[in-house]
Tab-separated table of N, CA and C in Angstrom:
chain	number	residue	atom	x	y	z
M	1	MET	N	4.480	-0.809	-7.085
M	1	MET	CA	3.713	-1.741	-6.279
M	1	MET	C	4.625	-2.327	-5.213
M	2	SER	N	4.188	-2.249	-3.985
M	2	SER	CA	4.945	-2.793	-2.875
M	2	SER	C	4.037	-3.721	-2.075
M	3	LEU	N	4.006	-4.966	-2.465
M	3	LEU	CA	3.114	-5.925	-1.823
M	3	LEU	C	3.673	-6.396	-0.500
M	4	GLU	N	2.760	-6.684	0.418
M	4	GLU	CA	3.138	-7.286	1.690
M	4	GLU	C	2.263	-8.505	1.922
M	5	ARG	N	2.823	-9.483	2.555
M	5	ARG	CA	2.062	-10.697	2.873
M	5	ARG	C	0.914	-10.322	3.792
M	6	CYS	N	-0.253	-10.828	3.528
M	6	CYS	CA	-1.429	-10.561	4.346
M	6	CYS	C	-1.284	-11.320	5.665
M	7	ARG	N	-1.403	-10.588	6.763
M	7	ARG	CA	-1.303	-11.169	8.103
M	7	ARG	C	-2.703	-11.285	8.708
M	8	PRO	N	-2.855	-12.065	9.763
M	8	PRO	CA	-4.175	-12.164	10.402
M	8	PRO	C	-4.762	-10.800	10.765
M	9	ALA	N	-3.936	-9.867	11.160
M	9	ALA	CA	-4.421	-8.532	11.533
M	9	ALA	C	-4.940	-7.749	10.324
M	10	ASP	N	-4.610	-8.193	9.100
M	10	ASP	CA	-5.047	-7.502	7.874
M	10	ASP	C	-6.358	-8.041	7.312
M	11	ILE	N	-6.854	-9.157	7.837
M	11	ILE	CA	-8.011	-9.840	7.238
M	11	ILE	C	-9.252	-8.946	7.205
M	12	ASP	N	-9.516	-8.194	8.274
M	12	ASP	CA	-10.708	-7.336	8.271
M	12	ASP	C	-10.623	-6.280	7.170
M	13	ALA	N	-9.471	-5.634	7.031
M	13	ALA	CA	-9.313	-4.614	5.985
M	13	ALA	C	-9.399	-5.233	4.601
M	14	LEU	N	-8.819	-6.420	4.433
M	14	LEU	CA	-8.886	-7.100	3.142
M	14	LEU	C	-10.330	-7.521	2.846
M	15	THR	N	-11.034	-8.010	3.846
M	15	THR	CA	-12.444	-8.392	3.669
M	15	THR	C	-13.262	-7.190	3.220
M	16	ASP	N	-13.069	-6.050	3.857
M	16	ASP	CA	-13.788	-4.831	3.463
M	16	ASP	C	-13.476	-4.458	2.019
M	17	PHE	N	-12.192	-4.534	1.654
M	17	PHE	CA	-11.765	-4.192	0.293
M	17	PHE	C	-12.403	-5.133	-0.736
M	18	LEU	N	-12.312	-6.434	-0.502
M	18	LEU	CA	-12.849	-7.402	-1.455
M	18	LEU	C	-14.375	-7.346	-1.533
M	19	THR	N	-15.017	-7.045	-0.426
M	19	THR	CA	-16.474	-6.863	-0.440
M	19	THR	C	-16.836	-5.675	-1.326
M	20	ALA	N	-16.083	-4.598	-1.206
M	20	ALA	CA	-16.354	-3.386	-1.987
M	20	ALA	C	-16.186	-3.624	-3.490
M	21	VAL	N	-15.274	-4.526	-3.871
M	21	VAL	CA	-15.065	-4.808	-5.299
M	21	VAL	C	-15.787	-6.081	-5.745
M	22	ASP	N	-16.636	-6.617	-4.871
M	22	ASP	CA	-17.522	-7.736	-5.176
M	22	ASP	C	-16.785	-9.032	-5.509
M	23	LEU	N	-15.812	-9.399	-4.659
M	23	LEU	CA	-15.126	-10.685	-4.804
M	23	LEU	C	-15.394	-11.548	-3.573
M	24	THR	N	-15.187	-12.841	-3.716
M	24	THR	CA	-15.400	-13.796	-2.626
M	24	THR	C	-14.490	-13.483	-1.448
M	25	VAL	N	-15.093	-13.467	-0.258
M	25	VAL	CA	-14.319	-13.171	0.951
M	25	VAL	C	-14.185	-14.375	1.873
M	26	SER	N	-14.883	-15.441	1.592
M	26	SER	CA	-14.827	-16.621	2.439
M	26	SER	C	-13.455	-17.282	2.357
M	27	GLY	N	-12.962	-17.711	3.501
M	27	GLY	CA	-11.719	-18.475	3.534
M	27	GLY	C	-10.454	-17.663	3.456
M	28	LEU	N	-10.541	-16.354	3.578
M	28	LEU	CA	-9.332	-15.538	3.495
M	28	LEU	C	-8.327	-15.912	4.582
M	29	ASP	N	-8.832	-16.409	5.690
M	29	ASP	CA	-7.944	-16.784	6.792
M	29	ASP	C	-7.622	-18.280	6.807
M	30	ALA	N	-8.055	-19.012	5.771
M	30	ALA	CA	-7.751	-20.447	5.706
M	30	ALA	C	-6.240	-20.636	5.558
M	31	PRO	N	-5.679	-21.624	6.227
M	31	PRO	CA	-4.215	-21.803	6.186
M	31	PRO	C	-3.675	-22.139	4.795
M	32	THR	N	-4.517	-22.615	3.890
M	32	THR	CA	-4.059	-22.966	2.550
M	32	THR	C	-4.067	-21.777	1.586
M	33	VAL	N	-4.647	-20.663	2.004
M	33	VAL	CA	-4.766	-19.485	1.141
M	33	VAL	C	-3.557	-18.585	1.366
M	34	ARG	N	-2.915	-18.200	0.268
M	34	ARG	CA	-1.768	-17.292	0.321
M	34	ARG	C	-2.222	-15.963	-0.276
M	35	LEU	N	-2.082	-14.892	0.480
M	35	LEU	CA	-2.567	-13.580	0.046
M	35	LEU	C	-1.527	-12.504	0.276
M	36	TRP	N	-1.565	-11.505	-0.609
M	36	TRP	CA	-0.731	-10.316	-0.484
M	36	TRP	C	-1.613	-9.099	-0.705
M	37	ILE	N	-1.235	-8.004	-0.071
M	37	ILE	CA	-2.001	-6.770	-0.221
M	37	ILE	C	-1.073	-5.620	-0.587
M	38	ASP	N	-1.659	-4.639	-1.240
M	38	ASP	CA	-0.980	-3.396	-1.590
M	38	ASP	C	-1.747	-2.288	-0.878
M	39	ARG	N	-1.036	-1.335	-0.315
M	39	ARG	CA	-1.662	-0.238	0.419
M	39	ARG	C	-1.207	1.096	-0.161
M	40	ASP	N	-2.059	2.104	0.031
M	40	ASP	CA	-1.653	3.452	-0.340
M	40	ASP	C	-0.893	4.079	0.833
M	41	THR	N	-0.534	5.329	0.708
M	41	THR	CA	0.271	5.992	1.732
M	41	THR	C	-0.465	6.158	3.063
M	42	THR	N	-1.798	6.051	3.048
M	42	THR	CA	-2.567	6.154	4.293
M	42	THR	C	-2.756	4.793	4.957
M	43	GLY	N	-2.311	3.722	4.303
M	43	GLY	CA	-2.463	2.386	4.853
M	43	GLY	C	-3.704	1.670	4.383
M	44	THR	N	-4.493	2.301	3.525
M	44	THR	CA	-5.710	1.694	2.993
M	44	THR	C	-5.351	0.647	1.940
M	45	VAL	N	-6.013	-0.506	1.997
M	45	VAL	CA	-5.787	-1.553	1.003
M	45	VAL	C	-6.307	-1.061	-0.351
M	46	THR	N	-5.432	-1.089	-1.353
M	46	THR	CA	-5.797	-0.643	-2.703
M	46	THR	C	-5.628	-1.737	-3.747
M	47	GLY	N	-5.113	-2.883	-3.318
M	47	GLY	CA	-4.938	-3.998	-4.230
M	47	GLY	C	-4.698	-5.278	-3.454
M	48	SER	N	-5.005	-6.396	-4.093
M	48	SER	CA	-4.772	-7.690	-3.455
M	48	SER	C	-4.556	-8.749	-4.523
M	49	THR	N	-3.956	-9.834	-4.098
M	49	THR	CA	-3.729	-10.970	-4.988
M	49	THR	C	-3.452	-12.203	-4.145
M	50	GLY	N	-3.685	-13.377	-4.717
M	50	GLY	CA	-3.405	-14.589	-3.979
M	50	GLY	C	-3.804	-15.839	-4.727
M	51	TYR	N	-3.675	-16.959	-4.035
M	51	TYR	CA	-4.011	-18.253	-4.611
M	51	TYR	C	-4.094	-19.295	-3.516
M	52	GLU	N	-4.644	-20.438	-3.901
M	52	GLU	CA	-4.661	-21.657	-3.094
M	52	GLU	C	-4.059	-22.762	-3.942
M	53	LEU	N	-3.245	-23.605	-3.349
M	53	LEU	CA	-2.678	-24.741	-4.073
M	53	LEU	C	-3.503	-25.992	-3.836
M	54	SER	N	-3.524	-26.866	-4.837
M	54	SER	CA	-4.144	-28.183	-4.673
M	54	SER	C	-3.316	-28.983	-3.676
M	55	GLY	N	-3.888	-30.062	-3.185
M	55	GLY	CA	-3.194	-30.899	-2.213
M	55	GLY	C	-1.850	-31.394	-2.693
M	56	ASP	N	-1.731	-31.681	-3.986
M	56	ASP	CA	-0.449	-32.168	-4.515
M	56	ASP	C	0.461	-31.031	-4.986
M	57	GLY	N	-0.020	-29.790	-4.890
M	57	GLY	CA	0.793	-28.627	-5.243
M	57	GLY	C	0.932	-28.349	-6.724
M	58	SER	N	0.314	-29.149	-7.581
M	58	SER	CA	0.515	-28.950	-9.018
M	58	SER	C	-0.482	-27.982	-9.657
M	59	HIS	N	-1.534	-27.630	-8.939
M	59	HIS	CA	-2.543	-26.702	-9.455
M	59	HIS	C	-2.704	-25.544	-8.486
M	60	ALA	N	-2.916	-24.339	-9.028
M	60	ALA	CA	-3.149	-23.158	-8.200
M	60	ALA	C	-4.475	-22.532	-8.594
M	61	LEU	N	-5.289	-22.222	-7.602
M	61	LEU	CA	-6.531	-21.499	-7.818
M	61	LEU	C	-6.260	-20.034	-7.504
M	62	ILE	N	-6.183	-19.220	-8.537
M	62	ILE	CA	-5.913	-17.782	-8.376
M	62	ILE	C	-7.166	-17.135	-7.801
M	63	ARG	N	-6.986	-16.295	-6.793
M	63	ARG	CA	-8.141	-15.641	-6.187
M	63	ARG	C	-7.748	-14.307	-5.565
M	64	SER	N	-8.760	-13.488	-5.366
M	64	SER	CA	-8.616	-12.201	-4.686
M	64	SER	C	-7.733	-11.213	-5.436
M	65	VAL	N	-7.664	-11.305	-6.760
M	65	VAL	CA	-6.914	-10.330	-7.555
M	65	VAL	C	-7.843	-9.147	-7.803
M	66	ALA	N	-7.489	-8.009	-7.202
M	66	ALA	CA	-8.354	-6.835	-7.311
M	66	ALA	C	-7.549	-5.554	-7.138
M	67	VAL	N	-8.052	-4.502	-7.778
M	67	VAL	CA	-7.478	-3.161	-7.677
M	67	VAL	C	-8.616	-2.209	-7.339
M	68	SER	N	-8.364	-1.261	-6.467
M	68	SER	CA	-9.417	-0.296	-6.126
M	68	SER	C	-9.836	0.455	-7.386
M	69	PRO	N	-11.123	0.801	-7.494
M	69	PRO	CA	-11.639	1.430	-8.714
M	69	PRO	C	-10.866	2.679	-9.151
M	70	ASP	N	-10.395	3.476	-8.218
M	70	ASP	CA	-9.695	4.709	-8.594
M	70	ASP	C	-8.265	4.468	-9.066
M	71	ALA	N	-7.785	3.240	-8.978
M	71	ALA	CA	-6.418	2.928	-9.405
M	71	ALA	C	-6.380	1.976	-10.602
M	72	ARG	N	-7.504	1.774	-11.237
M	72	ARG	CA	-7.566	0.835	-12.365
M	72	ARG	C	-7.056	1.468	-13.659
M	73	SER	N	-6.860	0.635	-14.665
M	73	SER	CA	-6.403	1.030	-16.010
M	73	SER	C	-4.986	1.582	-16.008
M	74	ARG	N	-4.169	1.099	-15.095
M	74	ARG	CA	-2.755	1.503	-15.035
M	74	ARG	C	-1.822	0.298	-15.051
M	75	GLY	N	-2.379	-0.876	-15.313
M	75	GLY	CA	-1.557	-2.080	-15.356
M	75	GLY	C	-1.366	-2.759	-14.013
M	76	ARG	N	-1.938	-2.219	-12.957
M	76	ARG	CA	-1.747	-2.813	-11.629
M	76	ARG	C	-2.405	-4.182	-11.525
M	77	GLY	N	-3.575	-4.344	-12.122
M	77	GLY	CA	-4.243	-5.642	-12.080
M	77	GLY	C	-3.400	-6.721	-12.738
M	78	THR	N	-2.809	-6.391	-13.868
M	78	THR	CA	-1.935	-7.338	-14.559
M	78	THR	C	-0.727	-7.668	-13.695
M	79	ASP	N	-0.135	-6.654	-13.068
M	79	ASP	CA	1.003	-6.899	-12.178
M	79	ASP	C	0.611	-7.806	-11.009
M	80	LEU	N	-0.554	-7.555	-10.421
M	80	LEU	CA	-1.014	-8.381	-9.302
M	80	LEU	C	-1.266	-9.822	-9.751
M	81	ALA	N	-1.890	-9.991	-10.903
M	81	ALA	CA	-2.146	-11.336	-11.423
M	81	ALA	C	-0.828	-12.057	-11.697
M	82	ARG	N	0.092	-11.381	-12.350
M	82	ARG	CA	1.384	-11.991	-12.666
M	82	ARG	C	2.167	-12.340	-11.396
M	83	PHE	N	2.028	-11.527	-10.365
M	83	PHE	CA	2.684	-11.823	-9.091
M	83	PHE	C	2.184	-13.167	-8.548
M	84	ALA	N	0.850	-13.333	-8.490
M	84	ALA	CA	0.291	-14.584	-7.973
M	84	ALA	C	0.711	-15.769	-8.835
M	85	LEU	N	0.700	-15.592	-10.149
M	85	LEU	CA	1.116	-16.670	-11.043
M	85	LEU	C	2.582	-17.038	-10.811
M	86	ALA	N	3.430	-16.036	-10.659
M	86	ALA	CA	4.853	-16.283	-10.434
M	86	ALA	C	5.080	-17.012	-9.111
M	87	ARG	N	4.406	-16.578	-8.065
M	87	ARG	CA	4.579	-17.228	-6.764
M	87	ARG	C	4.078	-18.669	-6.798
M	88	ALA	N	2.935	-18.890	-7.436
M	88	ALA	CA	2.407	-20.250	-7.537
M	88	ALA	C	3.378	-21.138	-8.325
M	89	ALA	N	3.940	-20.611	-9.406
M	89	ALA	CA	4.919	-21.370	-10.187
M	89	ALA	C	6.163	-21.660	-9.353
M	90	GLN	N	6.609	-20.685	-8.566
M	90	GLN	CA	7.770	-20.894	-7.698
M	90	GLN	C	7.523	-21.991	-6.676
M	91	GLU	N	6.266	-22.145	-6.268
M	91	GLU	CA	5.922	-23.196	-5.305
M	91	GLU	C	5.730	-24.548	-5.979
M	92	GLY	N	5.827	-24.595	-7.311
M	92	GLY	CA	5.754	-25.862	-8.019
M	92	GLY	C	4.486	-26.108	-8.814
M	93	ALA	N	3.534	-25.180	-8.792
M	93	ALA	CA	2.308	-25.373	-9.573
M	93	ALA	C	2.637	-25.309	-11.065
M	94	SER	N	2.022	-26.186	-11.839
M	94	SER	CA	2.252	-26.190	-13.286
M	94	SER	C	1.023	-25.719	-14.064
M	95	ARG	N	-0.112	-25.508	-13.362
M	95	ARG	CA	-1.327	-25.011	-14.005
M	95	ARG	C	-2.042	-24.097	-13.030
M	96	ALA	N	-2.517	-22.967	-13.575
M	96	ALA	CA	-3.315	-22.019	-12.796
M	96	ALA	C	-4.753	-22.068	-13.288
M	97	TRP	N	-5.669	-21.890	-12.361
M	97	TRP	CA	-7.106	-21.895	-12.640
M	97	TRP	C	-7.722	-20.715	-11.913
M	98	LEU	N	-8.906	-20.323	-12.347
M	98	LEU	CA	-9.662	-19.318	-11.607
M	98	LEU	C	-11.113	-19.345	-12.049
M	99	PHE	N	-11.942	-18.705	-11.234
M	99	PHE	CA	-13.339	-18.482	-11.565
M	99	PHE	C	-13.505	-17.013	-11.887
M	100	SER	N	-14.178	-16.695	-12.984
M	100	SER	CA	-14.509	-15.301	-13.286
M	100	SER	C	-15.670	-15.259	-14.261
M	101	ARG	N	-16.741	-14.638	-13.821
M	101	ARG	CA	-17.909	-14.473	-14.695
M	101	ARG	C	-17.865	-13.147	-15.441
M	102	ARG	N	-17.120	-12.169	-14.924
M	102	ARG	CA	-17.156	-10.817	-15.494
M	102	ARG	C	-15.865	-10.350	-16.151
M	103	SER	N	-14.765	-10.968	-15.862
M	103	SER	CA	-13.472	-10.414	-16.280
M	103	SER	C	-12.719	-11.273	-17.274
M	104	GLY	N	-13.431	-12.011	-18.098
M	104	GLY	CA	-12.783	-12.878	-19.077
M	104	GLY	C	-11.751	-12.191	-19.948
M	105	PRO	N	-12.078	-11.027	-20.545
M	105	PRO	CA	-11.077	-10.365	-21.390
M	105	PRO	C	-9.792	-10.003	-20.635
M	106	PHE	N	-9.927	-9.567	-19.392
M	106	PHE	CA	-8.728	-9.277	-18.597
M	106	PHE	C	-7.889	-10.537	-18.450
M	107	TRP	N	-8.524	-11.640	-18.036
M	107	TRP	CA	-7.774	-12.865	-17.794
M	107	TRP	C	-7.192	-13.446	-19.076
M	108	GLN	N	-7.873	-13.276	-20.207
M	108	GLN	CA	-7.296	-13.717	-21.477
M	108	GLN	C	-6.020	-12.939	-21.770
M	109	GLY	N	-5.970	-11.674	-21.395
M	109	GLY	CA	-4.779	-10.859	-21.590
M	109	GLY	C	-3.601	-11.310	-20.743
M	110	VAL	N	-3.869	-12.113	-19.720
M	110	VAL	CA	-2.814	-12.641	-18.852
M	110	VAL	C	-2.538	-14.113	-19.200
M	111	GLY	N	-3.095	-14.565	-20.323
M	111	GLY	CA	-2.785	-15.901	-20.813
M	111	GLY	C	-3.773	-16.993	-20.467
M	112	PHE	N	-4.890	-16.652	-19.853
M	112	PHE	CA	-5.894	-17.657	-19.508
M	112	PHE	C	-6.807	-17.927	-20.697
M	113	PHE	N	-7.396	-19.100	-20.705
M	113	PHE	CA	-8.364	-19.473	-21.727
M	113	PHE	C	-9.540	-20.154	-21.027
M	114	PRO	N	-10.727	-20.153	-21.663
M	114	PRO	CA	-11.879	-20.814	-21.051
M	114	PRO	C	-11.556	-22.274	-20.744
M	115	ALA	N	-12.044	-22.741	-19.599
M	115	ALA	CA	-11.748	-24.100	-19.164
M	115	ALA	C	-13.027	-24.787	-18.687
M	116	ASP	N	-12.924	-26.073	-18.496
M	116	ASP	CA	-14.050	-26.855	-18.010
M	116	ASP	C	-14.170	-26.702	-16.488
M	117	ARG	N	-15.315	-26.247	-16.036
M	117	ARG	CA	-15.568	-26.014	-14.610
M	117	ARG	C	-15.406	-27.307	-13.804
M	118	ASP	N	-15.860	-28.432	-14.360
M	118	ASP	CA	-15.746	-29.698	-13.645
M	118	ASP	C	-14.288	-30.146	-13.533
M	119	GLU	N	-13.505	-29.855	-14.569
M	119	GLU	CA	-12.072	-30.185	-14.511
M	119	GLU	C	-11.388	-29.350	-13.434
M	120	LEU	N	-11.731	-28.065	-13.359
M	120	LEU	CA	-11.194	-27.203	-12.302
M	120	LEU	C	-11.569	-27.751	-10.938
M	121	SER	N	-12.844	-28.058	-10.743
M	121	SER	CA	-13.290	-28.508	-9.424
M	121	SER	C	-12.676	-29.856	-9.042
M	122	ALA	N	-12.340	-30.697	-10.017
M	122	ALA	CA	-11.667	-31.967	-9.720
M	122	ALA	C	-10.206	-31.722	-9.343
M	123	ALA	N	-9.530	-30.848	-10.083
M	123	ALA	CA	-8.110	-30.577	-9.825
M	123	ALA	C	-7.904	-29.868	-8.499
M	124	LEU	N	-8.889	-29.067	-8.090
M	124	LEU	CA	-8.750	-28.243	-6.880
M	124	LEU	C	-9.834	-28.557	-5.856
M	125	ALA	N	-10.245	-29.824	-5.820
M	125	ALA	CA	-11.358	-30.239	-4.956
M	125	ALA	C	-11.131	-29.937	-3.487
M	126	ASP	N	-9.888	-29.920	-3.054
M	126	ASP	CA	-9.606	-29.722	-1.635
M	126	ASP	C	-9.407	-28.260	-1.244
M	127	THR	N	-9.567	-27.333	-2.184
M	127	THR	CA	-9.403	-25.915	-1.842
M	127	THR	C	-10.672	-25.377	-1.183
M	128	HIS	N	-10.487	-24.382	-0.360
M	128	HIS	CA	-11.606	-23.777	0.360
M	128	HIS	C	-12.663	-23.251	-0.602
M	129	GLN	N	-12.244	-22.521	-1.628
M	129	GLN	CA	-13.208	-21.890	-2.521
M	129	GLN	C	-14.024	-22.917	-3.303
M	130	VAL	N	-13.420	-23.969	-3.797
M	130	VAL	CA	-14.165	-24.992	-4.533
M	130	VAL	C	-15.139	-25.699	-3.598
M	131	ARG	N	-14.697	-26.043	-2.396
M	131	ARG	CA	-15.608	-26.691	-1.442
M	131	ARG	C	-16.794	-25.784	-1.138
M	132	LEU	N	-16.549	-24.498	-0.916
M	132	LEU	CA	-17.619	-23.541	-0.637
M	132	LEU	C	-18.594	-23.457	-1.812
M	133	PHE	N	-18.061	-23.323	-3.020
M	133	PHE	CA	-18.918	-23.193	-4.193
M	133	PHE	C	-19.767	-24.447	-4.413
M	134	ARG	N	-19.228	-25.625	-4.088
M	134	ARG	CA	-20.020	-26.860	-4.196
M	134	ARG	C	-21.155	-26.864	-3.175
M	135	ILE	N	-20.831	-26.555	-1.929
M	135	ILE	CA	-21.818	-26.590	-0.843
M	135	ILE	C	-22.958	-25.608	-1.095
M	136	THR	N	-22.624	-24.421	-1.575
M	136	THR	CA	-23.628	-23.365	-1.756
M	136	THR	C	-24.371	-23.459	-3.089
M	137	GLY	N	-23.923	-24.323	-3.989
M	137	GLY	CA	-24.544	-24.426	-5.304
M	137	GLY	C	-24.046	-23.374	-6.287
M	138	GLN	N	-23.087	-22.569	-5.871
M	138	GLN	CA	-22.549	-21.512	-6.728
M	138	GLN	C	-21.690	-22.073	-7.856
M	139	LEU	N	-21.116	-23.239	-7.657
M	139	LEU	CA	-20.198	-23.822	-8.643
M	139	LEU	C	-20.838	-23.911	-10.028
M	140	GLU	N	-22.090	-24.313	-10.091
M	140	GLU	CA	-22.743	-24.495	-11.390
M	140	GLU	C	-22.956	-23.181	-12.142
M	141	HIS	N	-22.789	-22.056	-11.479
M	141	HIS	CA	-22.966	-20.738	-12.114
M	141	HIS	C	-21.631	-20.066	-12.460
M	142	GLU	N	-20.540	-20.689	-12.093
M	142	GLU	CA	-19.225	-20.082	-12.295
M	142	GLU	C	-18.675	-20.372	-13.687
M	143	VAL	N	-17.774	-19.509	-14.129
M	143	VAL	CA	-17.059	-19.675	-15.393
M	143	VAL	C	-15.596	-19.934	-15.045
M	144	ALA	N	-15.048	-21.009	-15.570
M	144	ALA	CA	-13.680	-21.416	-15.258
M	144	ALA	C	-12.709	-20.958	-16.343
M	145	TRP	N	-11.494	-20.658	-15.907
M	145	TRP	CA	-10.402	-20.249	-16.787
M	145	TRP	C	-9.140	-20.980	-16.340
M	146	SER	N	-8.208	-21.185	-17.275
M	146	SER	CA	-6.985	-21.892	-16.939
M	146	SER	C	-5.836	-21.454	-17.847
M	147	ARG	N	-4.638	-21.753	-17.397
M	147	ARG	CA	-3.431	-21.540	-18.201
M	147	ARG	C	-2.296	-22.346	-17.594
M	148	PRO	N	-1.346	-22.747	-18.436
M	148	PRO	CA	-0.168	-23.427	-17.897
M	148	PRO	C	0.748	-22.418	-17.204
M	149	LEU	N	1.564	-22.930	-16.302
M	149	LEU	CA	2.549	-22.093	-15.618
M	149	LEU	C	3.945	-22.603	-15.940
M	150	ASP	N	4.840	-21.674	-16.140
M	150	ASP	CA	6.245	-21.985	-16.383
M	150	ASP	C	7.057	-21.015	-15.539
M	151	ARG	N	7.805	-21.546	-14.598
M	151	ARG	CA	8.591	-20.697	-13.696
M	151	ARG	C	9.446	-19.681	-14.443
M	152	GLY	N	10.030	-20.096	-15.543
M	152	GLY	CA	10.921	-19.211	-16.295
M	152	GLY	C	10.213	-18.007	-16.892
M	153	GLU	N	8.918	-18.125	-17.141
M	153	GLU	CA	8.158	-17.024	-17.729
M	153	GLU	C	8.172	-15.785	-16.843
M	154	PHE	N	8.302	-15.972	-15.543
M	154	PHE	CA	8.143	-14.862	-14.614
M	154	PHE	C	9.462	-14.310	-14.082
M	155	ASP	N	10.580	-14.846	-14.534
M	155	ASP	CA	11.865	-14.319	-14.084
M	155	ASP	C	11.983	-12.845	-14.413
M	156	GLY	N	12.304	-12.054	-13.405
M	156	GLY	CA	12.453	-10.607	-13.616
M	156	GLY	C	11.140	-9.855	-13.661
M	157	GLY	N	10.023	-10.525	-13.336
M	157	GLY	CA	8.696	-9.899	-13.402
M	157	GLY	C	8.406	-9.012	-12.209
M	158	PRO	N	7.147	-8.625	-12.040
M	158	PRO	CA	6.770	-7.663	-11.033
M	158	PRO	C	6.891	-8.165	-9.606
M	159	HIS	N	7.197	-9.447	-9.412
M	159	HIS	CA	7.312	-9.972	-8.056
M	159	HIS	C	8.603	-9.525	-7.381
M	160	ARG	N	9.544	-9.019	-8.145
M	160	ARG	CA	10.794	-8.556	-7.545
M	160	ARG	C	10.565	-7.233	-6.833
M	161	GLY	N	11.204	-7.090	-5.690
M	161	GLY	CA	11.114	-5.845	-4.966
M	161	GLY	C	9.898	-5.746	-4.049
M	162	SER	N	9.078	-6.768	-3.999
M	162	SER	CA	7.913	-6.730	-3.132
M	162	SER	C	8.317	-7.140	-1.724
M	163	ASN	N	7.620	-6.615	-0.750
M	163	ASN	CA	7.898	-6.952	0.637
M	163	ASN	C	7.202	-8.250	0.997
M	164	LEU	N	7.930	-9.340	0.986
M	164	LEU	CA	7.311	-10.631	1.200
M	164	LEU	C	7.809	-11.235	2.465
């Protein structure tokens, strides 16, 4: 995996990729959203990962973790998730949160547990995705997940060697 920081010129390709895998595409260009992409040898986006930090930096909303369907079941999703968790921890976040209605078992394998949706929305009230979900009424249909973050847990993990 050779991740690169998502640049403004990559947003259209990332939007197409995330639309194809049925993930939220709103706010990808928001200044508070940190995103990375993985490409194949042709330059096509085949994976993505990222997060948004709360205003105080202590909470991270994990988002846009996806692998193209033809590259799944090889551990890439776990590597992408761990990358975002490691980066958020490096920035000082002590708790990670996310929304997922379909991928609970995957996220449990990365250390997440079911969480209170209202607690998530309070901790991350200023993030683009939470604001969007409140405005659109989607928040009440979401399933929240959370886990603590420890910077030391990710030392030597998959974030090394990535093009950042």
